[in-house]
mmCIF file of C-alpha atoms in Angstrom:
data_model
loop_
_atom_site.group_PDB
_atom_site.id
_atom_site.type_symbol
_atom_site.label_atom_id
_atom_site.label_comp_id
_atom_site.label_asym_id
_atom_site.label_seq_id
_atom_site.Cartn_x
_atom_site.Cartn_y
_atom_site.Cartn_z
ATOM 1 C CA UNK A 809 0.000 0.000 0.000
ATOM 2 C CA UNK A 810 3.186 2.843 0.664
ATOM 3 C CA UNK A 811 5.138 1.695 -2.184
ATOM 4 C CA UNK A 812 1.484 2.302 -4.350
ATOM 5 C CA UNK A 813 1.283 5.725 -2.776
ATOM 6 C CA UNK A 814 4.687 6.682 -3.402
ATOM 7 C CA UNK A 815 4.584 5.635 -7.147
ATOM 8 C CA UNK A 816 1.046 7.954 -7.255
ATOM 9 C CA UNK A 817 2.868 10.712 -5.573
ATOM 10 C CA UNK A 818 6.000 10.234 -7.774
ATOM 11 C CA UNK A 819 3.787 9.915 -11.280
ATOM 12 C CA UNK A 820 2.021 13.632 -10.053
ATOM 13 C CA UNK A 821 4.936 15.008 -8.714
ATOM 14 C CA UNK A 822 6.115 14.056 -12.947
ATOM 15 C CA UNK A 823 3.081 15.459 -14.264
ATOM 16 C CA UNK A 824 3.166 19.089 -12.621
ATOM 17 C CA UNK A 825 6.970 19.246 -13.755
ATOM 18 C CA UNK A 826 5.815 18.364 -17.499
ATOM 19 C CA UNK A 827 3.492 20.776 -17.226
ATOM 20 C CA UNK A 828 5.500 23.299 -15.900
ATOM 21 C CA UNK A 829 8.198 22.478 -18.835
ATOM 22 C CA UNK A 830 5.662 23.409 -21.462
ATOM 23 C CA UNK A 831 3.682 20.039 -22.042
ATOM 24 C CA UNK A 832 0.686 21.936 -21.676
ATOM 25 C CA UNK A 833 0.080 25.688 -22.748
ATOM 26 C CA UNK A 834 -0.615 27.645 -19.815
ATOM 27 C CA UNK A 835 -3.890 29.889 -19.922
ATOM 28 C CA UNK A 836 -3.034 32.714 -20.628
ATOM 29 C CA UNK A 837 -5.710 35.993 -20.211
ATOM 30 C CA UNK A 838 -6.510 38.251 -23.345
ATOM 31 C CA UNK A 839 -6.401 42.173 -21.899
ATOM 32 C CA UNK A 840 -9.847 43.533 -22.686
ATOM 33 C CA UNK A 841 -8.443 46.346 -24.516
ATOM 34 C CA UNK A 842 -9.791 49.695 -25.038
ATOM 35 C CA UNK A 843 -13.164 50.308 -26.014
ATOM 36 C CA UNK A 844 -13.364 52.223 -29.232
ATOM 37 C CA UNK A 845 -16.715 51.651 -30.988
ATOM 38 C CA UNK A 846 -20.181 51.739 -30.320
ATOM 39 C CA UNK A 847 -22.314 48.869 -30.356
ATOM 40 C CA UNK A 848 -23.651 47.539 -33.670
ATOM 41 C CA UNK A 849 -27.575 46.714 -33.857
ATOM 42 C CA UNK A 850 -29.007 44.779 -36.790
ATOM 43 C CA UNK A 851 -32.459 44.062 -36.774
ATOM 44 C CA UNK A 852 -33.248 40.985 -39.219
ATOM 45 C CA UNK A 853 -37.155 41.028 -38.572
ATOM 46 C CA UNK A 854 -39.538 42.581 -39.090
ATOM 47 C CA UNK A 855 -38.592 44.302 -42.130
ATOM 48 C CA UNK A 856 -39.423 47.562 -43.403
ATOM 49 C CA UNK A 857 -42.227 46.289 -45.504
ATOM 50 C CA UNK A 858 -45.698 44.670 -45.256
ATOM 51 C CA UNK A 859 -45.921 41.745 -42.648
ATOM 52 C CA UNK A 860 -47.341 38.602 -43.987
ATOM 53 C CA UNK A 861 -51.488 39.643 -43.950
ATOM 54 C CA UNK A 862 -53.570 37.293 -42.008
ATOM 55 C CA UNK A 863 -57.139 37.756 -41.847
ATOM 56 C CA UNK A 864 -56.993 38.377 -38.073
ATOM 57 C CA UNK A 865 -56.789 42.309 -36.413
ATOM 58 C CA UNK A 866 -54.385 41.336 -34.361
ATOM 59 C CA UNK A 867 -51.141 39.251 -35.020
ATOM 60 C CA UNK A 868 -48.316 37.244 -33.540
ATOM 61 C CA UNK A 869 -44.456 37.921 -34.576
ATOM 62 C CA UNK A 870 -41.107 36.757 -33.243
ATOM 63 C CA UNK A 871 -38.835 39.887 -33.144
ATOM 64 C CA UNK A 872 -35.234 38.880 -34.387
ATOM 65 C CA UNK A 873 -32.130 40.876 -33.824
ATOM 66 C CA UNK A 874 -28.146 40.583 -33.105
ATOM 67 C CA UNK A 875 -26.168 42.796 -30.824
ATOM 68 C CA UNK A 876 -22.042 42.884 -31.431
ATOM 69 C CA UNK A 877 -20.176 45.444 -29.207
ATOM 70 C CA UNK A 878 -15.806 45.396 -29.424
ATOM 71 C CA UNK A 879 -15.486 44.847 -25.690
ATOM 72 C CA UNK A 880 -19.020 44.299 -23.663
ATOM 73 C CA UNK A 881 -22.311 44.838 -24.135
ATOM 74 C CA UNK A 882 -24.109 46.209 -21.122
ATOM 75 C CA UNK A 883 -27.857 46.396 -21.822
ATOM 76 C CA UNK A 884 -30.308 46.090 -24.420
ATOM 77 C CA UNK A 885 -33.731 48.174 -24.451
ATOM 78 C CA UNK A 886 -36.430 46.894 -27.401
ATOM 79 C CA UNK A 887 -39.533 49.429 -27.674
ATOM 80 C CA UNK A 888 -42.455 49.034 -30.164
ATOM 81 C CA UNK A 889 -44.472 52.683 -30.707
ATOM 82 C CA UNK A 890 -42.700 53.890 -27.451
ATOM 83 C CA UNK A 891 -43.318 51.491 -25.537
ATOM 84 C CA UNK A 892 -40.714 49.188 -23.398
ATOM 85 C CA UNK A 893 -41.391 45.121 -24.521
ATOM 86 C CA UNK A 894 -38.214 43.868 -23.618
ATOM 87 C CA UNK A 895 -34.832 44.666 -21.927
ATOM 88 C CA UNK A 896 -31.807 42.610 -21.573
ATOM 89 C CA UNK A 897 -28.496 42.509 -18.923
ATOM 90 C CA UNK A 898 -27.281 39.138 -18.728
ATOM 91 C CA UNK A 899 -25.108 37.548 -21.841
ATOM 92 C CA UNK A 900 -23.422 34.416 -21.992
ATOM 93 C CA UNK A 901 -21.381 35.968 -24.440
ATOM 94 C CA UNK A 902 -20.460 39.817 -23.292
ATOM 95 C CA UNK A 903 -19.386 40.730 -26.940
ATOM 96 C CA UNK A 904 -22.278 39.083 -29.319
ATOM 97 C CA UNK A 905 -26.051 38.327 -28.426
ATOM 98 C CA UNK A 906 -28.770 37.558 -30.596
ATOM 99 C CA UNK A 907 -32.476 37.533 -29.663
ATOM 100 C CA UNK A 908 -35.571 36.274 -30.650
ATOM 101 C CA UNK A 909 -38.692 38.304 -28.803
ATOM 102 C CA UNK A 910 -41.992 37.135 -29.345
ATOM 103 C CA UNK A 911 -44.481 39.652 -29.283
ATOM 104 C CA UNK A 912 -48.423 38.873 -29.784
ATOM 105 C CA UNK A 913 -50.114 42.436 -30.265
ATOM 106 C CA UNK A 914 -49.416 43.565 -33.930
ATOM 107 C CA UNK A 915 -52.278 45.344 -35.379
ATOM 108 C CA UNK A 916 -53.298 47.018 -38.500
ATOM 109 C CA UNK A 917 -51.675 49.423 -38.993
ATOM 110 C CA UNK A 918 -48.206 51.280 -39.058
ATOM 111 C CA UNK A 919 -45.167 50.462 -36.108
ATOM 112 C CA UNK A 920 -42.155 51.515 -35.281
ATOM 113 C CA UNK A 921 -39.402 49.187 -33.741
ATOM 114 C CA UNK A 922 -36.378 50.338 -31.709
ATOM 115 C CA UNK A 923 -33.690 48.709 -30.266
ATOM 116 C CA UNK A 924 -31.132 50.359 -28.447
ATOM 117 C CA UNK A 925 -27.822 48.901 -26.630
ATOM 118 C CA UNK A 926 -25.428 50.397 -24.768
ATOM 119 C CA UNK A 927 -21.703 49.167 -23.924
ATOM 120 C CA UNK A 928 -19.804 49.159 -20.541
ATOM 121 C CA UNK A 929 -18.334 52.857 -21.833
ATOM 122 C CA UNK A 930 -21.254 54.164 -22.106
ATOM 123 C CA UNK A 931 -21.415 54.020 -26.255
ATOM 124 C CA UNK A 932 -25.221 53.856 -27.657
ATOM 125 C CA UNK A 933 -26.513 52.550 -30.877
ATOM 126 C CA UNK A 934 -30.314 52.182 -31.835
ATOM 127 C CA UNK A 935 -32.094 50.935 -34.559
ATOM 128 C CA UNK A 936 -35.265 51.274 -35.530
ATOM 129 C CA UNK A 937 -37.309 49.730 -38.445
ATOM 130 C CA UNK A 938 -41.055 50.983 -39.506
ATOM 131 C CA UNK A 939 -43.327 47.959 -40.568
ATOM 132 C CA UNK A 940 -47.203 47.653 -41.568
ATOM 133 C CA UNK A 941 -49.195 45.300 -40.714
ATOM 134 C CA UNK A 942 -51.844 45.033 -43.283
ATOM 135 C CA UNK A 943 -55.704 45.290 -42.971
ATOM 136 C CA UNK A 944 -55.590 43.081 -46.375
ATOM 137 C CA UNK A 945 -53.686 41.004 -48.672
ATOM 138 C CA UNK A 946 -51.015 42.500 -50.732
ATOM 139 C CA UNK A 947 -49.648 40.868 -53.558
ATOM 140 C CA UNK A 948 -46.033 40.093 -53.574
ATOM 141 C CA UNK A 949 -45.539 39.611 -57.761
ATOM 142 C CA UNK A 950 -46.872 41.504 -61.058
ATOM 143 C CA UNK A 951 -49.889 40.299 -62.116
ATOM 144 C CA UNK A 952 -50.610 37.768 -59.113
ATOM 145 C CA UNK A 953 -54.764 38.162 -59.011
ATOM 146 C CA UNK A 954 -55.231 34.859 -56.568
ATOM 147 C CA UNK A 955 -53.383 33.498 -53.075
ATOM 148 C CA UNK A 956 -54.465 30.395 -51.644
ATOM 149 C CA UNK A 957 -51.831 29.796 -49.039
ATOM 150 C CA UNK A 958 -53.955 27.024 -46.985
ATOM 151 C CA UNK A 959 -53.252 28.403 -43.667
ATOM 152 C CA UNK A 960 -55.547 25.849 -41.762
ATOM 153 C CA UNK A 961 -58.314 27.761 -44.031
ATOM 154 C CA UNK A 962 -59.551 27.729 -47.068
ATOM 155 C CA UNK A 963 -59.400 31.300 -47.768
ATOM 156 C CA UNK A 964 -58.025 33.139 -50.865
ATOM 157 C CA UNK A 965 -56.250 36.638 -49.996
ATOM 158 C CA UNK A 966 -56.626 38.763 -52.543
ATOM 159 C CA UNK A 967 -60.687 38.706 -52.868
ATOM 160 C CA UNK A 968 -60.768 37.553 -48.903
ATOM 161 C CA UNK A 969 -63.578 34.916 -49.820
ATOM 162 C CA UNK A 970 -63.646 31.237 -49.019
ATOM 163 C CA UNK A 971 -63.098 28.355 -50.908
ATOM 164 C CA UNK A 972 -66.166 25.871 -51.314
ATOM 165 C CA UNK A 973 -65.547 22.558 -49.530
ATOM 166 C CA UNK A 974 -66.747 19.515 -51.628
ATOM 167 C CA UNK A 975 -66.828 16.528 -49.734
ATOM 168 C CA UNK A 976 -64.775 16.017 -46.310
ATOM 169 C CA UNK A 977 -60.881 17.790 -47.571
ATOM 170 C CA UNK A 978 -58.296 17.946 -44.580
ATOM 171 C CA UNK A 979 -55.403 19.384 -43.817
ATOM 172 C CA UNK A 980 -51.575 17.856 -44.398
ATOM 173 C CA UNK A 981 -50.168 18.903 -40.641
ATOM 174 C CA UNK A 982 -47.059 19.647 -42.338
ATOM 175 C CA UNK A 983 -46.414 22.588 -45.455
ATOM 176 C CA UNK A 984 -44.064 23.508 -48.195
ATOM 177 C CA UNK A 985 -44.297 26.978 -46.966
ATOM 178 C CA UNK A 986 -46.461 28.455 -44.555
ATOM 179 C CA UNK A 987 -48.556 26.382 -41.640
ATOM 180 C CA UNK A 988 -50.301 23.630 -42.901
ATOM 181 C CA UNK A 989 -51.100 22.883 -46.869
ATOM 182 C CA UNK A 990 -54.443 21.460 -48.446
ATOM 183 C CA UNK A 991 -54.244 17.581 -47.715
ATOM 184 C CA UNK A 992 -56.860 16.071 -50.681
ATOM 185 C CA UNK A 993 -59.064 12.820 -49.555
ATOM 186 C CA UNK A 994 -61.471 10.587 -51.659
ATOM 187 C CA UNK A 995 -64.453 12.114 -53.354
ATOM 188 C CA UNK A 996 -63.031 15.814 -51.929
ATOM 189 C CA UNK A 997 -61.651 18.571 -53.250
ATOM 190 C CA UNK A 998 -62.631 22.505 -53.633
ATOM 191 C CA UNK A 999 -64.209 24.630 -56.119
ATOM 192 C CA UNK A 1000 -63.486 28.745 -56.730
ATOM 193 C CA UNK A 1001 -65.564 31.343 -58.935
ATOM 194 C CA UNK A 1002 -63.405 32.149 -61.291
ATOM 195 C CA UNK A 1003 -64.631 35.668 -61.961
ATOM 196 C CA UNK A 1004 -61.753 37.919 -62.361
ATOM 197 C CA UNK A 1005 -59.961 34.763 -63.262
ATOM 198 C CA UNK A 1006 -59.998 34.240 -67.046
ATOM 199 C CA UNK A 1007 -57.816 36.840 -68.836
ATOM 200 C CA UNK A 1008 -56.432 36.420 -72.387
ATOM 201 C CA UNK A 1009 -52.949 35.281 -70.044
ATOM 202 C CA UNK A 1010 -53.044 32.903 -67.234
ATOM 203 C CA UNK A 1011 -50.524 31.402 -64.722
ATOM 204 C CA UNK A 1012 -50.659 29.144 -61.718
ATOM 205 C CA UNK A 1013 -47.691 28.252 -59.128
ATOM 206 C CA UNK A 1014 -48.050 25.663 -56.288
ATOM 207 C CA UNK A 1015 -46.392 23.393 -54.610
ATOM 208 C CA UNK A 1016 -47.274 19.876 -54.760
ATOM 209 C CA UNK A 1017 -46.422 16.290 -52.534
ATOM 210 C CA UNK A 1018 -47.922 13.682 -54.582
ATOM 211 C CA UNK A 1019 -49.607 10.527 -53.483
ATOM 212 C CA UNK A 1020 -49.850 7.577 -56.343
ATOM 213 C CA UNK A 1021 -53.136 6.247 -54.889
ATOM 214 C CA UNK A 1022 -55.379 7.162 -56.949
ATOM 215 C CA UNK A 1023 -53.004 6.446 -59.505
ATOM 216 C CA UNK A 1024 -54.554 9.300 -61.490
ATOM 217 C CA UNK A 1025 -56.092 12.534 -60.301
ATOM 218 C CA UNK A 1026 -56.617 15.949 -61.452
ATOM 219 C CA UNK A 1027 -54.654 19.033 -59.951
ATOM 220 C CA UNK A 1028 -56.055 22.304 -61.068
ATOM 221 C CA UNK A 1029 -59.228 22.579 -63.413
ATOM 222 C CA UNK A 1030 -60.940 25.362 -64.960
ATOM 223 C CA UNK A 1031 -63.631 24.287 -67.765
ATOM 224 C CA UNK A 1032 -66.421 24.421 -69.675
ATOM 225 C CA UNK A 1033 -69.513 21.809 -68.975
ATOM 226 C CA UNK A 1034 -70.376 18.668 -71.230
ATOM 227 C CA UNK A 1035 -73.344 19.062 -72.474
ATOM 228 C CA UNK A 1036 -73.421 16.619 -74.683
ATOM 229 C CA UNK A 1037 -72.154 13.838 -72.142
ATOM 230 C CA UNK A 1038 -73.758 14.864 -68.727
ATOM 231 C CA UNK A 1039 -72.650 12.243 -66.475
ATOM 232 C CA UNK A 1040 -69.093 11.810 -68.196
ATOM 233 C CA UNK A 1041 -67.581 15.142 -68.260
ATOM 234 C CA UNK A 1042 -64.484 15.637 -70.176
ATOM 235 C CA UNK A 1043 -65.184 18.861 -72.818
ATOM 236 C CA UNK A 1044 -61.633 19.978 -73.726
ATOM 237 C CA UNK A 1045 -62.794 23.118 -76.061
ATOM 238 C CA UNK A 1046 -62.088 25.811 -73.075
ATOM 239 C CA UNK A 1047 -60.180 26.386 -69.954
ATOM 240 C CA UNK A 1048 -57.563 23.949 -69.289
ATOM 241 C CA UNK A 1049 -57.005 20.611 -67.193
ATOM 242 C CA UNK A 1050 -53.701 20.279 -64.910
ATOM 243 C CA UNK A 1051 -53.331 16.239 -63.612
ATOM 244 C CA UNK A 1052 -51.311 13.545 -63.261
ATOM 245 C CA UNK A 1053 -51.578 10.337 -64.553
ATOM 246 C CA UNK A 1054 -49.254 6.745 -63.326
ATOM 247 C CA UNK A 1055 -46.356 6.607 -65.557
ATOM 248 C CA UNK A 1056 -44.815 3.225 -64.331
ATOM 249 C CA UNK A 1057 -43.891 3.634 -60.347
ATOM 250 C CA UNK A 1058 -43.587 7.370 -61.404
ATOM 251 C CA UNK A 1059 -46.748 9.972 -61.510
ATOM 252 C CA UNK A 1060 -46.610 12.180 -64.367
ATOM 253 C CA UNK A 1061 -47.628 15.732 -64.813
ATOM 254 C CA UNK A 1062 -49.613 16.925 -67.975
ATOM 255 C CA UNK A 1063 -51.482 19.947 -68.805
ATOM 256 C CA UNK A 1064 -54.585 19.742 -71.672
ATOM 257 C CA UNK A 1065 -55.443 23.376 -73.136
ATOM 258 C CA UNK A 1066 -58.234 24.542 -75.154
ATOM 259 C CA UNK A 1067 -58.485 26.965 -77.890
ATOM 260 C CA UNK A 1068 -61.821 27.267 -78.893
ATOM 261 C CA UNK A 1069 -61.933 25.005 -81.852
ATOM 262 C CA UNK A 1070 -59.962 22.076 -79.842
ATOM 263 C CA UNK A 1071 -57.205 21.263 -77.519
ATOM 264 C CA UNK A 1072 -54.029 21.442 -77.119
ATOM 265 C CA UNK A 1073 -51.620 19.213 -74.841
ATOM 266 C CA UNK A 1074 -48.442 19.554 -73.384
ATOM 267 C CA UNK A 1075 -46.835 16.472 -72.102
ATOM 268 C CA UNK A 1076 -43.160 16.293 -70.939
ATOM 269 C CA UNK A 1077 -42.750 12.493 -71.217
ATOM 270 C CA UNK A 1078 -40.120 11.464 -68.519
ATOM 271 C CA UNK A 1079 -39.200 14.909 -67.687
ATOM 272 C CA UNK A 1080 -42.516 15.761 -66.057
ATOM 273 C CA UNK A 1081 -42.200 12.557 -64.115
ATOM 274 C CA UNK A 1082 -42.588 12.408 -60.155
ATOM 275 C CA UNK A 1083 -41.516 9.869 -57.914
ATOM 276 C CA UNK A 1084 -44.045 9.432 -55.310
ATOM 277 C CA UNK A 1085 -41.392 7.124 -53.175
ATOM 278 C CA UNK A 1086 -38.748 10.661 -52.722
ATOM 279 C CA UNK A 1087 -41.640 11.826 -50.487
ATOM 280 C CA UNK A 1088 -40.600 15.525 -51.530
ATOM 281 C CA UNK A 1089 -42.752 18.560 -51.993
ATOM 282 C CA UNK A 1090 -42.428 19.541 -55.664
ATOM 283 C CA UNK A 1091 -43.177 22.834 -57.414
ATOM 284 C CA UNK A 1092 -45.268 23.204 -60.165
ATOM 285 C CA UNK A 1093 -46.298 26.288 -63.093
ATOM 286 C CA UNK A 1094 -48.227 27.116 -65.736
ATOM 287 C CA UNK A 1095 -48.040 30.137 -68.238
ATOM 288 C CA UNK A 1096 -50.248 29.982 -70.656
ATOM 289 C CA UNK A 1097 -49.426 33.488 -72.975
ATOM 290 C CA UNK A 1098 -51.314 34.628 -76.328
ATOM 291 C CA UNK A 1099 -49.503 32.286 -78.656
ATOM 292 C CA UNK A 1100 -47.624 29.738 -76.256
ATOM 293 C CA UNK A 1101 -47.588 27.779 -73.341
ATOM 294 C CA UNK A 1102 -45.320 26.163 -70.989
ATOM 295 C CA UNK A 1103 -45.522 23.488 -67.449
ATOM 296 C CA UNK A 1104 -42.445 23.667 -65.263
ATOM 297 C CA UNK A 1105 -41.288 21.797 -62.733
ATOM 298 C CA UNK A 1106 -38.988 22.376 -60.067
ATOM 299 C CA UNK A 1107 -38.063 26.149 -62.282
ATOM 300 C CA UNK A 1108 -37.522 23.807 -65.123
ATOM 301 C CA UNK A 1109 -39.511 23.733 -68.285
ATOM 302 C CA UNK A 1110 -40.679 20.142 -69.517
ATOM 303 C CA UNK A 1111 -43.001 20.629 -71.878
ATOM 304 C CA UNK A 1112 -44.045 23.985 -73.727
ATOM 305 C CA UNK A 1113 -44.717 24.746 -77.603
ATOM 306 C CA UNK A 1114 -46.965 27.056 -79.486
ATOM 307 C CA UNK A 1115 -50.885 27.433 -79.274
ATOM 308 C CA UNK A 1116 -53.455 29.528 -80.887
ATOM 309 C CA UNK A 1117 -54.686 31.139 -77.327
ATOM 310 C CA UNK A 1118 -56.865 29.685 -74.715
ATOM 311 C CA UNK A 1119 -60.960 30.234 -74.580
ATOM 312 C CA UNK A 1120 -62.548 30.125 -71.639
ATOM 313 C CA UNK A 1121 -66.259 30.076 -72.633
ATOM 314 C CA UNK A 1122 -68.433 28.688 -69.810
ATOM 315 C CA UNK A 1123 -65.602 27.848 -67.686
ATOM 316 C CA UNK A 1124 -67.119 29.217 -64.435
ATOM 317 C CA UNK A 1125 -65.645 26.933 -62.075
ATOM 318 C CA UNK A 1126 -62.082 25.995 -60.750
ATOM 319 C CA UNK A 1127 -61.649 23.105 -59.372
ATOM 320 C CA UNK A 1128 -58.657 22.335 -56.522
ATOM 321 C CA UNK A 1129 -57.471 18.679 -56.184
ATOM 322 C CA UNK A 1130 -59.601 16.827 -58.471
ATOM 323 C CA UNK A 1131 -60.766 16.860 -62.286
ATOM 324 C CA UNK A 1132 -64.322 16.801 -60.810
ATOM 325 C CA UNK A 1133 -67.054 18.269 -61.509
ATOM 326 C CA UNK A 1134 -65.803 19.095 -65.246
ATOM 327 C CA UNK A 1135 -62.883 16.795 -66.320
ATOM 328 C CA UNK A 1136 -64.428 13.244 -65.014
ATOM 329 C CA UNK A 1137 -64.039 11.380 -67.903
ATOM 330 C CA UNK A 1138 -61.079 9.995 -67.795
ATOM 331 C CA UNK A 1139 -61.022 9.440 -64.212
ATOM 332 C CA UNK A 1140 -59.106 12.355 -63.314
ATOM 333 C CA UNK A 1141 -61.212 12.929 -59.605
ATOM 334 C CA UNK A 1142 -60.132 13.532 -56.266
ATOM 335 C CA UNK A 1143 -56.650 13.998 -55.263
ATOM 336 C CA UNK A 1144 -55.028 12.609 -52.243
ATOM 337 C CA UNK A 1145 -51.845 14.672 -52.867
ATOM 338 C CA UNK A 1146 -50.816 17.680 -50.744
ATOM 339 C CA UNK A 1147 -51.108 21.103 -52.128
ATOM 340 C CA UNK A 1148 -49.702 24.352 -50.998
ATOM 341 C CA UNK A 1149 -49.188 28.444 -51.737
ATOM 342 C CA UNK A 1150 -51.473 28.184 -54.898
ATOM 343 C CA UNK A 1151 -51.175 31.517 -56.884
ATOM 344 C CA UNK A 1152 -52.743 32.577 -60.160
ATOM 345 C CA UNK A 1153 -51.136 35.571 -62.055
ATOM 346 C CA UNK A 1154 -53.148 37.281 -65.220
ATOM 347 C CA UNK A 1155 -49.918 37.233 -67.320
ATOM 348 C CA UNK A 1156 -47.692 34.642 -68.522
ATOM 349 C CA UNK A 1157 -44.798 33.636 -66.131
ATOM 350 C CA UNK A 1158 -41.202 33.794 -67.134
ATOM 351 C CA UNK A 1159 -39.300 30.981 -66.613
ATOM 352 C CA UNK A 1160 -36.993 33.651 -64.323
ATOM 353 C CA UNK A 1161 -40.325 34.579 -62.601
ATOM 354 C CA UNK A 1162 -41.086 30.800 -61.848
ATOM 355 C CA UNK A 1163 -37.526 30.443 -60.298
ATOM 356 C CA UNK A 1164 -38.105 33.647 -58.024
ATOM 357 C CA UNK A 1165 -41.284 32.200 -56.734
ATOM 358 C CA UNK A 1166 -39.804 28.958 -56.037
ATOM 359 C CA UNK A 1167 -36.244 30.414 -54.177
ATOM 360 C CA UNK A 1168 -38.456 32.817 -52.427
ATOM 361 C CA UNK A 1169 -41.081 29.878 -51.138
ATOM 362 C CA UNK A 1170 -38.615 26.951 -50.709
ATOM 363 C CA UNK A 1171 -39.241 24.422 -48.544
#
């Protein structure tokens, strides 16, 4: 038992001399130096433009800033209108901070944001940002007429009127971008006026999670009745008919135009193939222009060519997640899919517009 606590005491007594000799840097503190600048305050949200609008008076947002001060930061002071909402003293790191505030008051209306810090030398730098929250929807792109975001409602923005609810839709619990997209179900879907809707150019964006089962559905319809075939509806003439169809284990987008006289299709084979089994939202646009028209996926064109210009005679309805009631003949119904941000423009869409829609909304 001694000789074992003389070889413990000679193996430390070893160790402190190694580390004396340099085995191990010694700590060393950094002088704080002198304080020459001022705190610097950026405030990454809100913005100084429109908030998001929601159809509620009164709003929740999470107030987002960063603090940096050259030696220490000594308090923090966050007004909204005038009014103290936060304050801060205690940093784990005396130099950098950065906060997230929530805040559940925003109402219509105009507000002014300050934040103000102050170092240990008594330095002060504040910076304020002016934000609206609006009474009602403004539209973030030229030419967008329609916004469907699918909020946990079924309410489109820019008119502020509710969908129609056919049959027993859901919701997905999950989104591409926003709170919680349109989930579809069997023998659901939703139907839209479509006053204000059919202009000599159209466009539609969304975002789109397929499911194979059915293996065929429609996505987006706007067209004319069948007259001539009541319970089998499938006139082509007018509007136009976005839906899938099973292309081997993949699903397939296609989009069916008509002119007046007849149709027109646009098909991109493989290219405007899906895999259902990648599980992964997908983004989706039309442009249908005077003379031409184009579907993209993913920013991508996969099928587009020339047309002789879309007629929309008696297309009053638009249909959301199935071909029903007006493109049934072919078994194009209910969709099971996920849909999400759904926007309709009255111009054609650049394929550089497309891509700003889809970095701006990306998953």
């Amino acid at each position: 038992m001694k000789l074992t606590s003389k070889l413990f005491i000679v193996g430390l007594l070893a160790t402190c001399i190694a580390c004396k000799d340099g085995y191990i840097d010694d700590i060393q503190p950094a002088p704080a130096g002198v304080d020459k600048t001022p705190p610097e305050v950026t405030i990454n949200f809100p913005k100084e433009e429109p908030l998001t609008w929601v159809p509620d008076e009164v709003m929740s947002i999470n107030i987002d800033f960063n603090v940096v001060d050259d030696i220490e930061i000594q308090d923090i002071i966050v007004t909204l209108d005038g009014e103290g909402i936060g304050s801060y003293s205690d940093f784990k790191d005396y130099r950098k901070t950065a906060v997230k505030l929530p805040y559940d008051n925003i109402t219509n209306g105009t507000h002014t944001l300050t934040v103000t810090a102050n170092d240990i030398s008594g330095k002060t730098t504040s910076s304020t940002v002016e934000f609206v929250k609006p009474e009602n929807y403004v539209p973030l792109y030229e030419g967008e007429i329609f916004y469907m975001p699918f909020d946990d409602q079924y309410l489109e923005l820019v008119s502020v009127s509710e969908a129609t609810a056919v049959g027993d839709p859901g919701f997905a619990g999950e989104s591409a971008s926003g709170a919680n997209a349109y989930a579809g179900a069997t023998d659901s879907y939703l139907t839209f006026p479509t006053t204000d809707l059919t202009n000599d150019e159209f466009s539609a964006s969304l975002w789109y999670k397929v499911d194979a089962d059915p293996d065929r559905a429609g996505i987006l319809v706007m067209g004319p009745p069948d007259e001539a075939n009541p319970d089998s509806q499938n006139n082509r003439t007018a509007g136009f008919r976005l839906f899938r169809e099973a292309a081997g284990t993949n699903q397939r987008i296609k989009l069916n135009v008509g002119n007046g006289n007849g149709e027109n299709w646009f098909d991109g084979g493989t290219a405007a193939d899906i895999n259902p089994g990648n599980g992964e939202w997908v983004h989706i646009a039309i442009s249908i222009a005077a003379t031409e028209c184009a579907v993209y996926i993913n920013g991508e064109p996969v099928s587009q060519g020339t047309f002789p210009g879309i007629s929309w005679e008696g297309c009053d309805i638009m249909s959301i997640g199935s071909g029903a009631p007006r493109f049934s003949g072919w078994g194009h119904l209910s969709d099971n899919s996920y849909i999400d941000e759904l926007r309709i423009f009255n111009k054609a869409l650049s394929q550089t517009e497309v891509q700003t829609i889809l970095d701006n909304e990306q998953p």
